[in-house]
Each structure stands twice: as C-alpha cells, then as structure tokens.
Short mmCIF file of C-alpha atoms and ligand atoms in Angstrom, two decimals:
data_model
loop_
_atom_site.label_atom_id
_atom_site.label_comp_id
_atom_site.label_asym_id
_atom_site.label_seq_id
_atom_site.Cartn_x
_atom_site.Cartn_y
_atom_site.Cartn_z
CA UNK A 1 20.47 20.78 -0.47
CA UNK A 2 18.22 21.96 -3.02
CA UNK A 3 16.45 25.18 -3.03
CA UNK A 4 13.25 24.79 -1.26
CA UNK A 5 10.43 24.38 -4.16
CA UNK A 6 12.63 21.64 -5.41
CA UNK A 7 13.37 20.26 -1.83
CA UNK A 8 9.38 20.07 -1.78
CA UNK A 9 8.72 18.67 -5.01
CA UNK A 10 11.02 15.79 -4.08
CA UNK A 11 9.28 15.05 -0.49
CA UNK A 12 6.04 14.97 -2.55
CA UNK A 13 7.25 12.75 -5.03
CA UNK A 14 8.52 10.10 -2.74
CA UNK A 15 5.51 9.84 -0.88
CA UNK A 16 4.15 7.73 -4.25
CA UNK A 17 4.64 4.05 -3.74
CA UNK A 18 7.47 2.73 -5.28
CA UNK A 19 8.98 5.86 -5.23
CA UNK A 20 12.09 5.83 -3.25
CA UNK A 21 14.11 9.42 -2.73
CA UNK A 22 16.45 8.82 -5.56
CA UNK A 23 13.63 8.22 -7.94
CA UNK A 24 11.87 11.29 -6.43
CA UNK A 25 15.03 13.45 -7.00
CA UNK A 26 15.35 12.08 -10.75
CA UNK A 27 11.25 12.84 -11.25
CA UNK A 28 11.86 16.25 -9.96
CA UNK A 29 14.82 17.02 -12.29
CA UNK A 30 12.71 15.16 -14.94
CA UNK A 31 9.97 18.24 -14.17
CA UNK A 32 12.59 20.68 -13.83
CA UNK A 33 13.00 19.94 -17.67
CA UNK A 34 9.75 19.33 -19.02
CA UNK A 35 8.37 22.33 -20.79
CA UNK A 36 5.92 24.36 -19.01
CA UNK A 37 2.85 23.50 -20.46
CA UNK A 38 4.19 19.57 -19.89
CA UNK A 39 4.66 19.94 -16.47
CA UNK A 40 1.78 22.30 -15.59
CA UNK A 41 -0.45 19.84 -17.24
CA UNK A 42 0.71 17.03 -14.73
CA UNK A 43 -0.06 19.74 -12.01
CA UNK A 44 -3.61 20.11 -13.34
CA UNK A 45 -4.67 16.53 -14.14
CA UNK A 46 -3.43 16.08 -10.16
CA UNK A 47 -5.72 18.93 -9.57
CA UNK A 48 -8.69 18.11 -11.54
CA UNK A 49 -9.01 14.43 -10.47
CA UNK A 50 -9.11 15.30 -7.13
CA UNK A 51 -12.21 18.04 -7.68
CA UNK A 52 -13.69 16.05 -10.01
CA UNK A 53 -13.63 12.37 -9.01
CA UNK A 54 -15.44 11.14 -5.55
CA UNK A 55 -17.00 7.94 -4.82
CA UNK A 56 -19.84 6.35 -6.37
CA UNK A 57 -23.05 6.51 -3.27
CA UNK A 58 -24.00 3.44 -4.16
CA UNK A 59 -21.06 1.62 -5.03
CA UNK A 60 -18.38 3.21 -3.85
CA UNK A 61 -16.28 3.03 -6.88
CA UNK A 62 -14.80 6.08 -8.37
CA UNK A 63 -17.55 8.46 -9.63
CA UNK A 64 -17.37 11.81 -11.41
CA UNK A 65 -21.16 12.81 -10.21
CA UNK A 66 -22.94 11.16 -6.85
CA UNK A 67 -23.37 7.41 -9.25
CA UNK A 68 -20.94 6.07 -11.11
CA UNK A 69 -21.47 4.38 -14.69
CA UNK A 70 -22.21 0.79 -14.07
CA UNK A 71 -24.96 1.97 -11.21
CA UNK A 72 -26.50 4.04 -14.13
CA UNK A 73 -26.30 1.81 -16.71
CA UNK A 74 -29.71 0.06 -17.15
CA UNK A 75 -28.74 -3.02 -18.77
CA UNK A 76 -26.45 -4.06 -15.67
CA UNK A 77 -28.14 -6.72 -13.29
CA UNK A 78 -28.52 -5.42 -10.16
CA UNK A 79 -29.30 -8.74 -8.59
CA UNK A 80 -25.90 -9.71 -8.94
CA UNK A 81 -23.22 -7.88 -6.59
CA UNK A 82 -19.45 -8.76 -7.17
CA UNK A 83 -17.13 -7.54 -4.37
CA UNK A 84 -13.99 -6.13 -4.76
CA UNK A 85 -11.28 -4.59 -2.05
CA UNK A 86 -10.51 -1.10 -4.63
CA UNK A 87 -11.80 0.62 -7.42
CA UNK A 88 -8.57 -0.70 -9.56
CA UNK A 89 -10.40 -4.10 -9.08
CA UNK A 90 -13.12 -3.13 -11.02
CA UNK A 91 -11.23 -2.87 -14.11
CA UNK A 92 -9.86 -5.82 -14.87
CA UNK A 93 -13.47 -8.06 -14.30
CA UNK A 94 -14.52 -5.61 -16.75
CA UNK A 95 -12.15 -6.50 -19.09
CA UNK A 96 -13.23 -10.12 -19.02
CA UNK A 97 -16.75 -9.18 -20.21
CA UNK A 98 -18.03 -11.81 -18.26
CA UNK A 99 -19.38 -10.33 -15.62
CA UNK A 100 -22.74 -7.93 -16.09
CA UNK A 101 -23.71 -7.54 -12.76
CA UNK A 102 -22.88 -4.41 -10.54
CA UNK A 103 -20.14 -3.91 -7.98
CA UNK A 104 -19.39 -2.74 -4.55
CA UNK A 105 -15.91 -1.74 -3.66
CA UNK A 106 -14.61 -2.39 0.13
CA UNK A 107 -12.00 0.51 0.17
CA UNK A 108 -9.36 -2.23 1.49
CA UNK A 109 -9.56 -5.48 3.57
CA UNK A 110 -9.78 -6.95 6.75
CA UNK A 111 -6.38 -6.30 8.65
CA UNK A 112 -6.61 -6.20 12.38
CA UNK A 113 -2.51 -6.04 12.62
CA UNK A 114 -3.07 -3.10 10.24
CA UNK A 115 -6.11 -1.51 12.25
CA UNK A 116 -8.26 -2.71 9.31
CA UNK A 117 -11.50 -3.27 11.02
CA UNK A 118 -15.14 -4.14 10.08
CA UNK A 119 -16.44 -1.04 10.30
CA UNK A 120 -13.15 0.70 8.23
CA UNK A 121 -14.67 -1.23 5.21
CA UNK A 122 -17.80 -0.14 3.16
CA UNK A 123 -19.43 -3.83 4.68
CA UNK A 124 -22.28 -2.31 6.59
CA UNK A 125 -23.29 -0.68 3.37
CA UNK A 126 -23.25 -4.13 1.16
CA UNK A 127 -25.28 -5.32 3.91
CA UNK A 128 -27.91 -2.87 3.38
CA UNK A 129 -27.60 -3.17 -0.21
CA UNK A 130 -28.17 -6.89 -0.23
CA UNK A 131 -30.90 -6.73 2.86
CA UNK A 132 -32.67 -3.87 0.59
CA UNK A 133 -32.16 -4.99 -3.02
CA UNK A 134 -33.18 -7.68 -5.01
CA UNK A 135 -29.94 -9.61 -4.63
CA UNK A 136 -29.43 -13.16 -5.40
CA UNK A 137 -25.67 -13.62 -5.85
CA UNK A 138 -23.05 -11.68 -4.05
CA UNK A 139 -19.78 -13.04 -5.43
CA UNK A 140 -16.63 -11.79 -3.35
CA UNK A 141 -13.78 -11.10 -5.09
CA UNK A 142 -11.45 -9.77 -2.77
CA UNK A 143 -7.85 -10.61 -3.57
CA UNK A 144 -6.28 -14.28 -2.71
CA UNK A 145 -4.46 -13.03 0.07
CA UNK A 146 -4.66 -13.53 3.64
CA UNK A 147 -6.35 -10.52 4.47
CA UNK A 148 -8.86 -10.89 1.27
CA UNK A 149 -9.28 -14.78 2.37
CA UNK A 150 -10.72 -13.27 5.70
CA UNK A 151 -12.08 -10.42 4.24
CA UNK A 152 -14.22 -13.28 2.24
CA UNK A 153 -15.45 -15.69 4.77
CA UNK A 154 -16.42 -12.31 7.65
CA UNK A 155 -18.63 -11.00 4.53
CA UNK A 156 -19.86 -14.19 3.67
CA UNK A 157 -20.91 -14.72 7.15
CA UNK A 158 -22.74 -11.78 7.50
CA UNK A 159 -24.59 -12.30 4.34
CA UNK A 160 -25.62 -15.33 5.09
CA UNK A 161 -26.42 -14.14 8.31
CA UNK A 162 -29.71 -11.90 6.65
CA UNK A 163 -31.16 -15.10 6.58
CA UNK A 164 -32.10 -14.61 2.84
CA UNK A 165 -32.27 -16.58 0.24
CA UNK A 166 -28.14 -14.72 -1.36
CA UNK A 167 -26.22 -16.97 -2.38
CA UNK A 168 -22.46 -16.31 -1.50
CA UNK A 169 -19.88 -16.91 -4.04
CA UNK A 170 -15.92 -16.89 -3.80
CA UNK A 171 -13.88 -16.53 -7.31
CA UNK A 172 -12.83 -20.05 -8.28
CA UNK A 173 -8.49 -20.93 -7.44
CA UNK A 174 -6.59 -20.48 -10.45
CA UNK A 175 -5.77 -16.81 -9.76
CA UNK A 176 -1.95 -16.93 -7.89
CA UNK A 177 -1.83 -17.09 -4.45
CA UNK A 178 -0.83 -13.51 -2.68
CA UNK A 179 -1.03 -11.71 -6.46
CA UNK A 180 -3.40 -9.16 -6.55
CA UNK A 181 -6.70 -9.16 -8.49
CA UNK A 182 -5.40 -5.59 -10.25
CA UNK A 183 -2.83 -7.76 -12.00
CA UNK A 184 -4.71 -10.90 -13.13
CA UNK A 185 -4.46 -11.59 -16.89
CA UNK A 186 -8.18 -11.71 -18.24
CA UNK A 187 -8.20 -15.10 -19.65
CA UNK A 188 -7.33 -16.35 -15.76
CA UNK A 189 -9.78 -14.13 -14.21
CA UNK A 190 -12.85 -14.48 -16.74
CA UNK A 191 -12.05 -18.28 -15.74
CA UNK A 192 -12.05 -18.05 -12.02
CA UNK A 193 -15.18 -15.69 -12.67
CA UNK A 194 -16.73 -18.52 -14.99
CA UNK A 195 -15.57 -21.01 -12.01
CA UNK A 196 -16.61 -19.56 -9.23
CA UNK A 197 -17.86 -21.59 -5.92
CA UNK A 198 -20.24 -21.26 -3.06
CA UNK A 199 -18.78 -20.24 0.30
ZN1 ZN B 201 -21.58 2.76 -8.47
#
C-alpha cells in the first residue's frame, strides 16, 4: 500500500508490544514528519543501546561494561541477593531505598506451557553465586503471578537444597495479585520489602 521503506517501518513498529498496526501506521507517519535530526536521533539511540548495553556477568542486569553498577559499588552488601524475573524489576526496589543488597535478574520465569524451563532462567548461576559467595539472605522477588509463585518456591528449593545456612525469603502480600513488580508504587513495595517472610 505504502511504498516499501514505509511498508517496513510499519512492520517494525508493530512488532513493539502494545503496538497494534494502526498505531504502527500512525508512528510511522508520526516519523515521516519529525525533522531529520528528530527522527535520526530515535534511529541512533535504537542503535547505540544495542552496542552499548549487554548484561551484567555477574548479575545479569543491564550493563554498559562486563559489571554493572550495583556489582561495583562497594558499599552494596553482597551477602544479601534479591531476585528479580527482568532488569525493569530492578528499578523500582531501588526506588524504595530499602534495599542495599545486590541483585540477580532471572531473564523471565518459570513457564512450562510457555517452554520456560529451568535451565532458560539465569538459576544455575544464582546457585553458584549463593554456593560460592558469602550469602545469607536470598530474597525472591519474582512477580505475584502464577508463573513468579512457581518461579519462587523451584528457587527456593534449590537453595535450600545447598544445604547452607541461606535463608530464603519471599516479598511479604500486599503487592496485587497478577500486577507486575515493574508497576508497584514504592510505598507498597518498600513495605512488602520491609515485610518480607521465610519460604
Ligand atoms: Zn551486576
């Protein structure tokens, strides 16, 4: 319908989530119209992110450089490991400033309708981490859903199955069932933090 660089902006658009083909088509015209430097500085922020930002070797978080901050930041306790399913989880426990521990992010959760197995997840990794570090408290914050819920008690199970002395910890209720950690308020989440419970 379109000639074909627009055609293709369009199918690239709509592969976003939440982005439906009429939204793509009004993005596209939306670009069409942007000035140059506008639109060619969407192209290289696109661009740039993807050279520049990989994942954290310890953490798995987002990283510009093999570490990311919180794994170089001295004053973080490293004997404290909070779980999360993405790096957009990280964000918002930050925001609560009640948490000074370190992280390790999952890269999703356990799904086996999905094909979201054990060894899809960065699990073996925590379990080296905690088998290898000083750990004392892994607390799991994986999202109150049904996969994060299972996510939870499989990583729980293998922590405790070290035979160390970890304690396992689950973010207290209080955070909406099904909602996603990414869009918890920080006044519930610095509470559910405060709260949480062994597993
Ligand atoms: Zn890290």
């Amino acid at each position: 319908m379109y000639a074909a660089p627009v055609d293709r902006l369009i199918t690239e658009l709509s592969k976003l989530p939440g982005i439906g083909q009429r939204t793509a088509q009004r993005l596209a015209f939306h670009v069409l119209r942007a000035s140059e430097q506008d639109a060619l500085g969407l192209a290289d922020a696109i661009r740039e992110v993807k050279e520049r930002i990989g994942l954290c070797e310890v953490c798995f978080n987002l990283s510009e450089g093999p570490r990311c901050q919180i794994c170089q930041d001295e004053r973080r306790d490293r004997s404290v490991i909070c779980v999360v399913e993405e790096p957009a989880d990280v964000i918002p426990i930050e925001r609560t400033h009640e948490y000074r521990g370190v992280y390790h992010v999952l890269g999703g959760a356990l799904s086996p309708i999905d094909g979201v197995d054990p060894e899809d997840l960065k699990i073996t990794e925590l379990i080296g981490r905690v088998r290898d570090g000083e750990v004392n408290e892994v607390v799991i914050a994986t999202n109150p859903t049904t996969s994060g819920e299972a996510t939870a008690f499989y990583i729980a199970d293998a922590v405790q199955g070290l035979g160390q002395d970890v304690s396992v910890t689950r973010l207290a209720s209080g955070l909406p069932m099904g909602a996603d950690l990414e869009y918890a308020d920080e006044v519930t989440l610095g509470k559910a933090l405060t709260g949480r419970r062994a597993l």
